[in-house]
C-alpha cells in the first residue's frame, strides 16, 4: 500500500495534451490471491483484465494497452504498470478483472493527462489509491 498520502503534483498547465501516448502494461499471468485456480485452458485473471482493458480503451489514443508476463507483483495480482516518456512510472496491484477495468481506465486517462504522470492522490480512483505498489521517477 502506498504510504505517502500527500499531493506531490506541481501545478499543471491547463489543457496540456501529451504528444506521446503512455503505456499501460497489464500482467497476463496474474491470478487473484486466494482464488481457486482457473480451469485447465481457462484464461488467468490477468488475461481477463488485459482483454477487458484493451476493449474498453480501444478508442483512447492517449494510452496503449500492452500485455506482459509478470511485473514481479505476483502476490498482489492483478497488476498493471503505467509509464511514459518524462513521467513517473506507477505499478498498481490488487486489481480484480471483474470490478477494476473502469477504475484502471480512469486512472490511466488521468495519468495520460498529467504531463509528469503525477496525479494528485485525491484525484486517483480508489483502486489506485489503495493498490499502488511503487512509483519510479522518470529518467
Ligand atoms: S504473475 Fe502478475 S505480477 Fe507476477
mmCIF file of C-alpha atoms and ligand atoms in Angstrom:
data_model
loop_
_atom_site.group_PDB
_atom_site.id
_atom_site.type_symbol
_atom_site.label_atom_id
_atom_site.label_comp_id
_atom_site.label_asym_id
_atom_site.label_seq_id
_atom_site.Cartn_x
_atom_site.Cartn_y
_atom_site.Cartn_z
ATOM 1 C CA UNK A 1 0.000 0.000 0.000
ATOM 2 C CA UNK A 2 1.254 3.441 -0.793
ATOM 3 C CA UNK A 3 2.143 5.215 2.417
ATOM 4 C CA UNK A 4 2.675 8.709 1.075
ATOM 5 C CA UNK A 5 -0.712 10.383 1.195
ATOM 6 C CA UNK A 6 0.298 13.876 0.164
ATOM 7 C CA UNK A 7 -0.194 15.527 -3.155
ATOM 8 C CA UNK A 8 3.186 15.951 -4.782
ATOM 9 C CA UNK A 9 1.997 17.071 -8.162
ATOM 10 C CA UNK A 10 3.163 20.505 -9.222
ATOM 11 C CA UNK A 11 0.676 22.822 -10.879
ATOM 12 C CA UNK A 12 -0.328 21.589 -14.289
ATOM 13 C CA UNK A 13 -0.559 23.599 -17.443
ATOM 14 C CA UNK A 14 -4.166 23.993 -18.497
ATOM 15 C CA UNK A 15 -5.288 21.670 -21.255
ATOM 16 C CA UNK A 16 -1.843 20.143 -21.586
ATOM 17 C CA UNK A 17 -2.192 17.356 -24.088
ATOM 18 C CA UNK A 18 0.606 14.823 -24.195
ATOM 19 C CA UNK A 19 2.112 14.308 -27.626
ATOM 20 C CA UNK A 20 3.204 10.741 -26.941
ATOM 21 C CA UNK A 21 0.870 8.037 -25.725
ATOM 22 C CA UNK A 22 1.509 6.434 -22.378
ATOM 23 C CA UNK A 23 1.749 2.688 -21.943
ATOM 24 C CA UNK A 24 -0.432 0.605 -19.671
ATOM 25 C CA UNK A 25 1.310 -2.722 -19.186
ATOM 26 C CA UNK A 26 -1.048 -5.402 -17.935
ATOM 27 C CA UNK A 27 0.287 -8.625 -16.477
ATOM 28 C CA UNK A 28 -1.226 -11.522 -18.405
ATOM 29 C CA UNK A 29 -0.170 -14.183 -15.937
ATOM 30 C CA UNK A 30 -1.568 -12.754 -12.697
ATOM 31 C CA UNK A 31 -4.005 -14.668 -10.568
ATOM 32 C CA UNK A 32 -6.217 -13.318 -7.798
ATOM 33 C CA UNK A 33 -4.531 -14.208 -4.489
ATOM 34 C CA UNK A 34 -6.528 -16.841 -2.642
ATOM 35 C CA UNK A 35 -8.815 -17.588 -5.567
ATOM 36 C CA UNK A 36 -9.342 -21.101 -6.847
ATOM 37 C CA UNK A 37 -7.043 -21.950 -9.751
ATOM 38 C CA UNK A 38 -8.694 -21.447 -13.098
ATOM 39 C CA UNK A 39 -9.893 -24.494 -15.002
ATOM 40 C CA UNK A 40 -7.439 -26.037 -17.425
ATOM 41 C CA UNK A 41 -7.303 -23.934 -20.558
ATOM 42 C CA UNK A 42 -9.240 -21.077 -18.987
ATOM 43 C CA UNK A 43 -7.609 -17.643 -19.054
ATOM 44 C CA UNK A 44 -5.959 -16.314 -15.960
ATOM 45 C CA UNK A 45 -7.361 -13.253 -14.217
ATOM 46 C CA UNK A 46 -4.566 -11.112 -15.663
ATOM 47 C CA UNK A 47 -5.513 -12.098 -19.197
ATOM 48 C CA UNK A 48 -9.143 -11.265 -18.439
ATOM 49 C CA UNK A 49 -8.119 -7.848 -17.093
ATOM 50 C CA UNK A 50 -5.938 -7.189 -20.129
ATOM 51 C CA UNK A 51 -8.671 -8.126 -22.569
ATOM 52 C CA UNK A 52 -11.259 -6.000 -20.749
ATOM 53 C CA UNK A 53 -8.915 -3.008 -20.748
ATOM 54 C CA UNK A 54 -7.897 -3.458 -24.376
ATOM 55 C CA UNK A 55 -11.558 -3.455 -25.368
ATOM 56 C CA UNK A 56 -12.505 -0.544 -23.090
ATOM 57 C CA UNK A 57 -9.565 1.577 -24.255
ATOM 58 C CA UNK A 58 -9.570 0.771 -27.941
ATOM 59 C CA UNK A 59 -10.722 4.324 -28.676
ATOM 60 C CA UNK A 60 -8.371 6.046 -26.224
ATOM 61 C CA UNK A 61 -5.347 7.061 -28.338
ATOM 62 C CA UNK A 62 -3.521 8.515 -25.332
ATOM 63 C CA UNK A 63 -2.992 5.068 -23.799
ATOM 64 C CA UNK A 64 -1.522 1.921 -25.337
ATOM 65 C CA UNK A 65 -2.537 -1.306 -23.608
ATOM 66 C CA UNK A 66 0.273 -3.864 -23.739
ATOM 67 C CA UNK A 67 0.247 -7.338 -22.230
ATOM 68 C CA UNK A 68 3.328 -8.549 -20.389
ATOM 69 C CA UNK A 69 4.216 -11.704 -18.493
ATOM 70 C CA UNK A 70 4.828 -10.868 -14.831
ATOM 71 C CA UNK A 71 5.525 -7.497 -13.271
ATOM 72 C CA UNK A 72 7.009 -9.082 -10.129
ATOM 73 C CA UNK A 73 3.987 -8.323 -8.003
ATOM 74 C CA UNK A 74 2.537 -11.827 -8.127
ATOM 75 C CA UNK A 75 1.307 -11.937 -4.527
ATOM 76 C CA UNK A 76 -0.844 -8.835 -5.108
ATOM 77 C CA UNK A 77 -2.321 -9.508 -8.537
ATOM 78 C CA UNK A 78 -3.726 -8.485 -10.788
ATOM 79 C CA UNK A 79 -1.053 -5.949 -11.613
ATOM 80 C CA UNK A 80 -0.605 -3.139 -14.116
ATOM 81 C CA UNK A 81 2.096 -0.528 -14.706
ATOM 82 C CA UNK A 82 1.756 2.940 -16.185
ATOM 83 C CA UNK A 83 4.736 4.560 -17.855
ATOM 84 C CA UNK A 84 5.580 7.188 -20.413
ATOM 85 C CA UNK A 85 8.421 9.419 -21.559
ATOM 86 C CA UNK A 86 9.313 12.014 -18.939
ATOM 87 C CA UNK A 87 6.781 10.609 -16.477
ATOM 88 C CA UNK A 88 6.846 8.821 -13.187
ATOM 89 C CA UNK A 89 6.095 5.127 -13.545
ATOM 90 C CA UNK A 90 3.437 3.587 -11.320
ATOM 91 C CA UNK A 91 2.910 -0.091 -10.510
ATOM 92 C CA UNK A 92 -0.578 -0.861 -9.245
ATOM 93 C CA UNK A 93 -1.786 -4.193 -7.900
ATOM 94 C CA UNK A 94 -4.747 -5.838 -6.178
ATOM 95 C CA UNK A 95 -6.933 -5.328 -9.232
ATOM 96 C CA UNK A 96 -9.852 -7.632 -9.960
ATOM 97 C CA UNK A 97 -10.846 -8.065 -13.599
ATOM 98 C CA UNK A 98 -14.476 -8.401 -12.504
ATOM 99 C CA UNK A 99 -14.613 -4.932 -10.948
ATOM 100 C CA UNK A 100 -11.497 -2.948 -11.826
ATOM 101 C CA UNK A 101 -11.380 -2.241 -15.590
ATOM 102 C CA UNK A 102 -13.263 1.061 -15.422
ATOM 103 C CA UNK A 103 -11.180 2.263 -12.476
ATOM 104 C CA UNK A 104 -7.968 1.326 -14.293
ATOM 105 C CA UNK A 105 -9.167 3.103 -17.419
ATOM 106 C CA UNK A 106 -9.992 6.199 -15.358
ATOM 107 C CA UNK A 107 -6.589 6.100 -13.659
ATOM 108 C CA UNK A 108 -4.768 5.594 -16.937
ATOM 109 C CA UNK A 109 -6.532 8.511 -18.614
ATOM 110 C CA UNK A 110 -5.784 10.757 -15.631
ATOM 111 C CA UNK A 111 -2.155 9.638 -15.787
ATOM 112 C CA UNK A 112 -2.023 10.359 -19.525
ATOM 113 C CA UNK A 113 -3.409 13.850 -18.918
ATOM 114 C CA UNK A 114 -0.712 14.667 -16.333
ATOM 115 C CA UNK A 115 2.459 15.733 -18.180
ATOM 116 C CA UNK A 116 4.723 14.274 -15.485
ATOM 117 C CA UNK A 117 2.442 11.358 -14.616
ATOM 118 C CA UNK A 118 1.758 12.655 -11.120
ATOM 119 C CA UNK A 119 -1.960 12.550 -10.478
ATOM 120 C CA UNK A 120 -2.906 14.176 -7.176
ATOM 121 C CA UNK A 121 -3.791 11.485 -4.646
ATOM 122 C CA UNK A 122 -7.350 12.741 -4.182
ATOM 123 C CA UNK A 123 -7.976 12.580 -7.930
ATOM 124 C CA UNK A 124 -6.925 8.961 -8.291
ATOM 125 C CA UNK A 125 -9.530 6.215 -8.468
ATOM 126 C CA UNK A 126 -9.796 4.306 -5.211
ATOM 127 C CA UNK A 127 -8.226 1.216 -6.757
ATOM 128 C CA UNK A 128 -5.115 3.286 -7.480
ATOM 129 C CA UNK A 129 -5.054 4.920 -4.053
ATOM 130 C CA UNK A 130 -5.176 1.517 -2.366
ATOM 131 C CA UNK A 131 -3.238 -0.534 -4.868
ATOM 132 C CA UNK A 132 -0.094 1.446 -5.652
ATOM 133 C CA UNK A 133 2.898 -0.804 -5.112
ATOM 134 C CA UNK A 134 5.641 1.540 -6.280
ATOM 135 C CA UNK A 135 6.355 4.669 -8.214
ATOM 136 C CA UNK A 136 9.612 5.267 -10.022
ATOM 137 C CA UNK A 137 10.926 8.642 -11.182
ATOM 138 C CA UNK A 138 11.340 9.415 -14.841
ATOM 139 C CA UNK A 139 14.818 9.020 -16.270
HETATM 140 S S1 LIG B 1 2.222 -13.025 -12.393
HETATM 141 FE FE1 LIG B 1 1.469 -10.973 -12.482
HETATM 142 S S2 LIG B 1 2.978 -9.860 -11.426
HETATM 143 FE FE2 LIG B 1 3.790 -11.863 -11.491
#
